[in-house]
Coordinates of C-alpha atoms in Angstrom, one line a residue:
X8 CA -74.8 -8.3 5.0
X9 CA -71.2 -7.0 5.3
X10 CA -70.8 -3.8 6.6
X11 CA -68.2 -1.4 5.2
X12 CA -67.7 -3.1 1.9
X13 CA -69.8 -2.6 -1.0
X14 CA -72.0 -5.2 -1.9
X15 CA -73.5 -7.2 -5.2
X16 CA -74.8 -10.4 -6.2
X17 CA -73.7 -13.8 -7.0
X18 CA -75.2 -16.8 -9.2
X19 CA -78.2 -17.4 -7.3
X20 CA -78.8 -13.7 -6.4
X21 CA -77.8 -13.9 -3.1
X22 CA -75.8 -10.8 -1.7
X23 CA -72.1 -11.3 -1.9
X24 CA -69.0 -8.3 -1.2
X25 CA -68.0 -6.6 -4.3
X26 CA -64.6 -6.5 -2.3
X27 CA -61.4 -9.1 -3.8
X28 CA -60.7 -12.1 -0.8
X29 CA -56.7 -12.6 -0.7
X30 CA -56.2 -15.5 0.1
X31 CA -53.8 -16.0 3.6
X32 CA -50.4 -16.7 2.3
X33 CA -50.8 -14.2 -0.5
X34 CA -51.7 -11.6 2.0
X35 CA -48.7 -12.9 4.5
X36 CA -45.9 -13.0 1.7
X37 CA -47.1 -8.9 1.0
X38 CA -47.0 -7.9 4.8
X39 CA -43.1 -9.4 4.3
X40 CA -42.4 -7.6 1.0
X41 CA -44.0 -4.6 2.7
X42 CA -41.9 -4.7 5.8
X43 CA -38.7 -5.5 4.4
X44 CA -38.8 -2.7 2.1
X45 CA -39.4 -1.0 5.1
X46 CA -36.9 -2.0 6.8
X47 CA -34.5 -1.2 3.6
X48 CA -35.6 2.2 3.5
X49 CA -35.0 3.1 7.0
X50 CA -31.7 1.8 6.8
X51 CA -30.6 3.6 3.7
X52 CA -32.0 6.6 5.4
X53 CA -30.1 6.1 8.1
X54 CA -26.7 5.8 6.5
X55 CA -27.7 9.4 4.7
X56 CA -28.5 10.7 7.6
X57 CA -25.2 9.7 9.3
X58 CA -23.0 10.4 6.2
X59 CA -21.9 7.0 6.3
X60 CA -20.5 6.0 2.5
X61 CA -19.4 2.9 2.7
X62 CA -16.0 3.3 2.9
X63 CA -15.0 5.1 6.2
X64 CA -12.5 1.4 7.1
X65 CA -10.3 2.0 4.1
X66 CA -10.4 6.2 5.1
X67 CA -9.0 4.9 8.6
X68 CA -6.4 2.8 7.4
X69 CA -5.1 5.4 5.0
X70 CA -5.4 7.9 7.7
X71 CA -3.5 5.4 10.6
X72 CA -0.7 4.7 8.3
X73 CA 0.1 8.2 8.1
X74 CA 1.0 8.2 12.1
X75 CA 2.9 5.0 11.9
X76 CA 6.7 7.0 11.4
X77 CA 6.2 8.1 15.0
X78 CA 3.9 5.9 16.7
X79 CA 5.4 2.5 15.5
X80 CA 9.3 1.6 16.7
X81 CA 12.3 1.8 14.3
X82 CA 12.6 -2.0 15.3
X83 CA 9.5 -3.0 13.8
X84 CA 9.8 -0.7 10.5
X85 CA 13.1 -1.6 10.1
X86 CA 14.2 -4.4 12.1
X87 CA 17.5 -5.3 12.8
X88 CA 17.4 -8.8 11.0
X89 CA 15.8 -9.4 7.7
X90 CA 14.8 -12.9 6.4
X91 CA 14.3 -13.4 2.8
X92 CA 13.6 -16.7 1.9
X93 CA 13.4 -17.5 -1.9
X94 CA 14.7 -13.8 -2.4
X95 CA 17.8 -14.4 -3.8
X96 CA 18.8 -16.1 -7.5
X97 CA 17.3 -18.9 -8.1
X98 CA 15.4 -19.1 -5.3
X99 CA 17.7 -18.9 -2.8
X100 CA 17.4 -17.6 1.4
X101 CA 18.7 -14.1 1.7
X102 CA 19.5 -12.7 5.3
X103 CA 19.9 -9.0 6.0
X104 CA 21.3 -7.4 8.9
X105 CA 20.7 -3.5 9.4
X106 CA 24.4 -1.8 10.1
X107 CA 22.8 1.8 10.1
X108 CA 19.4 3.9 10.6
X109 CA 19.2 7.7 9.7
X110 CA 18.1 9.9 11.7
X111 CA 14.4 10.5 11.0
X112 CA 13.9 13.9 9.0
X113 CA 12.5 15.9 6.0
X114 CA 13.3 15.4 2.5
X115 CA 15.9 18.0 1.9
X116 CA 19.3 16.8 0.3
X117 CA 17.6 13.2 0.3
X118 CA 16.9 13.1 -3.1
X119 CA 18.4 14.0 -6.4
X120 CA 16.9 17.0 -7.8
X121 CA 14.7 15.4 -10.6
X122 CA 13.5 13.0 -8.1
X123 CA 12.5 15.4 -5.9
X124 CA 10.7 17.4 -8.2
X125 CA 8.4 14.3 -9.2
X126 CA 7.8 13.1 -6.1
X127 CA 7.2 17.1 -5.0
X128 CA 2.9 16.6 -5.6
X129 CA 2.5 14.1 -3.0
X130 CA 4.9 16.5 -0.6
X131 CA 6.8 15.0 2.3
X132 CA 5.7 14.4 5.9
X133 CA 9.1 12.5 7.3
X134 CA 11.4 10.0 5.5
X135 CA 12.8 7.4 7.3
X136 CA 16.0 5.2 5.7
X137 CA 18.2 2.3 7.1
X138 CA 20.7 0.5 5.3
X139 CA 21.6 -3.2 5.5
X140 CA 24.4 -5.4 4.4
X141 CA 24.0 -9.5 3.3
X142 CA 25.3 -12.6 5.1
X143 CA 28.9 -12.2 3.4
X144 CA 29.1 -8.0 3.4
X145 CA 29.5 -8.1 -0.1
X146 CA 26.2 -5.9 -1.0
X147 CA 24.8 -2.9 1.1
X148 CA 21.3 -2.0 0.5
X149 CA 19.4 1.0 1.8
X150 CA 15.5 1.2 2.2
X151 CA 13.4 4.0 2.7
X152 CA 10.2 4.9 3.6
X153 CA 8.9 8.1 2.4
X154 CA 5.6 9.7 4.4
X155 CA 3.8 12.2 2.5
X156 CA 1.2 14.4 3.1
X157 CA -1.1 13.3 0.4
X158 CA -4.4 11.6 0.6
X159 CA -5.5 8.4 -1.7
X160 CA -6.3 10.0 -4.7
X161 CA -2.6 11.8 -4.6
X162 CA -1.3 8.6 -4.0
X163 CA -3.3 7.1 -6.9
X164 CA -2.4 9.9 -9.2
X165 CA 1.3 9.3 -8.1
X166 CA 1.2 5.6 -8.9
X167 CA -0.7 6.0 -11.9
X168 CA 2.2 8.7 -13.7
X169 CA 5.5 6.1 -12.2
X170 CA 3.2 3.2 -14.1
X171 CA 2.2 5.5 -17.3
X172 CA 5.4 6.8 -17.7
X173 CA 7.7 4.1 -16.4
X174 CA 9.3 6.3 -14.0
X175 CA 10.7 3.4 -11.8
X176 CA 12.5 2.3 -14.8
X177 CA 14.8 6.0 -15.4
X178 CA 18.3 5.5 -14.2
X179 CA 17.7 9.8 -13.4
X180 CA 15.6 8.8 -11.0
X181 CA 17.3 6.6 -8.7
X182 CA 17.0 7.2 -4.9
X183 CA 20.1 8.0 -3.3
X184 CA 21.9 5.6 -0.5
X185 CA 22.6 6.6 3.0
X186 CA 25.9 6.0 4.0
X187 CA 27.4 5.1 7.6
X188 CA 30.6 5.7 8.9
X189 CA 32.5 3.3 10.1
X190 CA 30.2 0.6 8.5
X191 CA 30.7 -1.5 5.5
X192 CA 28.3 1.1 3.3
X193 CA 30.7 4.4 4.4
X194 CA 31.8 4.1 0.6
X195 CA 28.1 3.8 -0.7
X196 CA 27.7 6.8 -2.6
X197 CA 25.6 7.9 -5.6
X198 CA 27.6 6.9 -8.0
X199 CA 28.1 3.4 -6.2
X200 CA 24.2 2.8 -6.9
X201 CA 23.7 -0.8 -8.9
X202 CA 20.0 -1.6 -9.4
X203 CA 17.1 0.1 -7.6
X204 CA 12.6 0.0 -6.7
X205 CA 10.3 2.3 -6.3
X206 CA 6.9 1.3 -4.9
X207 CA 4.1 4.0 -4.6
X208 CA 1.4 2.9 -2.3
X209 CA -2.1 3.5 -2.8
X210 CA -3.6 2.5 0.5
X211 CA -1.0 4.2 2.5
X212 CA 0.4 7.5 2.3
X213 CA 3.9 5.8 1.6
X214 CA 6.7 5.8 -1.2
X215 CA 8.3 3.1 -0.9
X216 CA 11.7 2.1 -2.0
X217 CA 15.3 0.2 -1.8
X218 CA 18.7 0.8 -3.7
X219 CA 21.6 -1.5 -3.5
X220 CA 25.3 -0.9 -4.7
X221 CA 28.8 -3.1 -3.9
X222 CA 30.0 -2.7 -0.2
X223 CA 33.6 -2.0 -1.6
X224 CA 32.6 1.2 -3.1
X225 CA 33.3 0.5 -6.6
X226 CA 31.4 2.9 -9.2
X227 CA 28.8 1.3 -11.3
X228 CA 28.6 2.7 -15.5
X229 CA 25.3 0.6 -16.0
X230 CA 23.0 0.5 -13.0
X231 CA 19.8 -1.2 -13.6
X232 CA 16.4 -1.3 -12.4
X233 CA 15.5 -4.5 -10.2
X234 CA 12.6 -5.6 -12.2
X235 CA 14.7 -6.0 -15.3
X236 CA 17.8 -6.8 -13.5
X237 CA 16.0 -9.8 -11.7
X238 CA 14.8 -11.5 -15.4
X239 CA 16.4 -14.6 -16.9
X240 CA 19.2 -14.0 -19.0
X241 CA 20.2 -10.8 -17.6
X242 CA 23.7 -9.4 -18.0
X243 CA 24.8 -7.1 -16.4
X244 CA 27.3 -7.0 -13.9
X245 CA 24.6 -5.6 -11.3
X246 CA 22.3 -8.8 -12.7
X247 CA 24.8 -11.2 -12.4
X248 CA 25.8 -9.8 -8.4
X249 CA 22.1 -10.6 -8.0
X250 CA 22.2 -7.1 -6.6
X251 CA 18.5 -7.1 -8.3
X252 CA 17.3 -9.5 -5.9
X253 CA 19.0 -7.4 -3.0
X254 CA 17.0 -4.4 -3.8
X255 CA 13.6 -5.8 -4.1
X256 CA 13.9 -8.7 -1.8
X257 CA 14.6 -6.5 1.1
X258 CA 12.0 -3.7 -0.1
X259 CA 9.3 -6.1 -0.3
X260 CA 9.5 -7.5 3.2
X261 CA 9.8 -3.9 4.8
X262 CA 6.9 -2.8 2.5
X263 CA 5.0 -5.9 4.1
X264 CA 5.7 -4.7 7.3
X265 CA 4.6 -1.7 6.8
X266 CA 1.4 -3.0 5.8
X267 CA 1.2 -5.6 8.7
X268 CA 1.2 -2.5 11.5
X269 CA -1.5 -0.5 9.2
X270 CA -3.7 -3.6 9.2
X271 CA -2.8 -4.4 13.2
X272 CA -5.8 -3.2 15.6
X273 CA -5.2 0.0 17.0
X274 CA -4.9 -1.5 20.8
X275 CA -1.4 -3.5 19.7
X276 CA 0.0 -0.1 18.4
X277 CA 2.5 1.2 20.6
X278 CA 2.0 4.6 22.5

């Protein structure tokens, strides 16, 4: 006789449990199921518990790159040699050399007034700019990189109105050049401005951009944007200057980086 388990009676009438026998490795393989759920639980709990979502890396990188206009050097963000290889027409190397950097400052008189106005929602933390000129001197190009005091979902929202409404492409919304005297861009001016980018980060708090013009300060009737000044076929004199390729060669590799010291570990970021 068992005792604790009920009992009845088998073929021959011979006491037997009323109770179900599991066999071992049924009875192991539950244990597991059991434990590992267990295991699950506790974890999820955990992560409630400690308001962890998932996605606190990305929230730090958006976060570091905000810092990175004082805690990075101007030589890294904009360094004083620029190589661009395959940037040009047809392929061909580019190299840059930086002839002037602006002092670091606010967005007031940096913009044209429509310009400002859309960029306005995102707001402006600091804006940093340095112009460069080719191999020959023949093009001067000026990049900047505007820090603003949005978080992601400004940024998205930003990105999302210049891609809806193809604000990138509008020759009233052009960034303006910065000029240096005594430098081959002293005569780069608004109305010098040939072709032009505007990149609006979404995992940075960063609007990027690059416009390019002549370095002999002639005027330009038909500026146009680098993505359409860039395709086959294309035109116009600021196409056929390749001045396209100027603009978003050079914005590219500062954008990239830009993202290369975000993505570095915070150790290797300078004090």
């Amino acid at each position: 006789m068992s005792f604790g388990e009920p009992e009845g009676y088998d073929e021959r009438v011979r006491a037997r449990p009323l109770g179900v026998r599991i066999p071992p490795r049924v009875a192991a393989v539950a244990v597991c199921i059991v434990l590992g759920l267990g295991l699950i639980g506790g974890a999820v709990t955990g992560s409630w518990l400690v308001g962890d979502s998932g996605d606190g890396g990305t929230r730090d990188t958006f976060s570091a790159a905000a810092g990175l206009w004082h805690s990075v050097p101007v030589d890294r963000l904009f360094p004083t040699t620029v190589q661009g290889q395959g940037a040009g027409p047809g392929g061909a190397d580019r190299t840059w050399t930086r002839i002037a950097v602006a002092p670091d400052s606010g967005c007031r008189n940096a913009f044209d007034p429509l310009l400002k106005k859309v960029l306005a929602p995102v707001g402006c933390q600091r804006l940093l700019r340095a112009t460069y000129t080719d191999a020959t001197q023949s093009f001067v190009t000026t990049v900047g990189l505007l820090f603003t005091n949005a978080d992601a979902v400004g940024m998205k929202s930003l990105a999302s109105r210049f891609q809806r409404e193809g604000l990138g492409r509008r020759t009233d919304l052009m960034p303006l050049p910065y000029a240096a005297k005594g430098t081959v861009s002293a005569g780069f001016g608004g109305k010098q401005r040939a072709s032009w980018t505007v990149s609006v980060l979404t995992d940075a708090p960063v609007v990027a951009y690059a416009v390019s013009g002549w370095s002999d300060g002639r005027s330009v009737d038909t500026p146009q944007p680098a993505e359409e000044a860039m395709k086959s076929g294309a035109t116009t004199p600021p196409a056929q200057a390749g001045l396209g390729h100027e603009a978003q060669g050079l914005a590219d590799r500062i954008e990239r980086a830009l993202r290369k010291d975000v993505s570095s570990p915070a150790s290797e970021q300078p004090s």
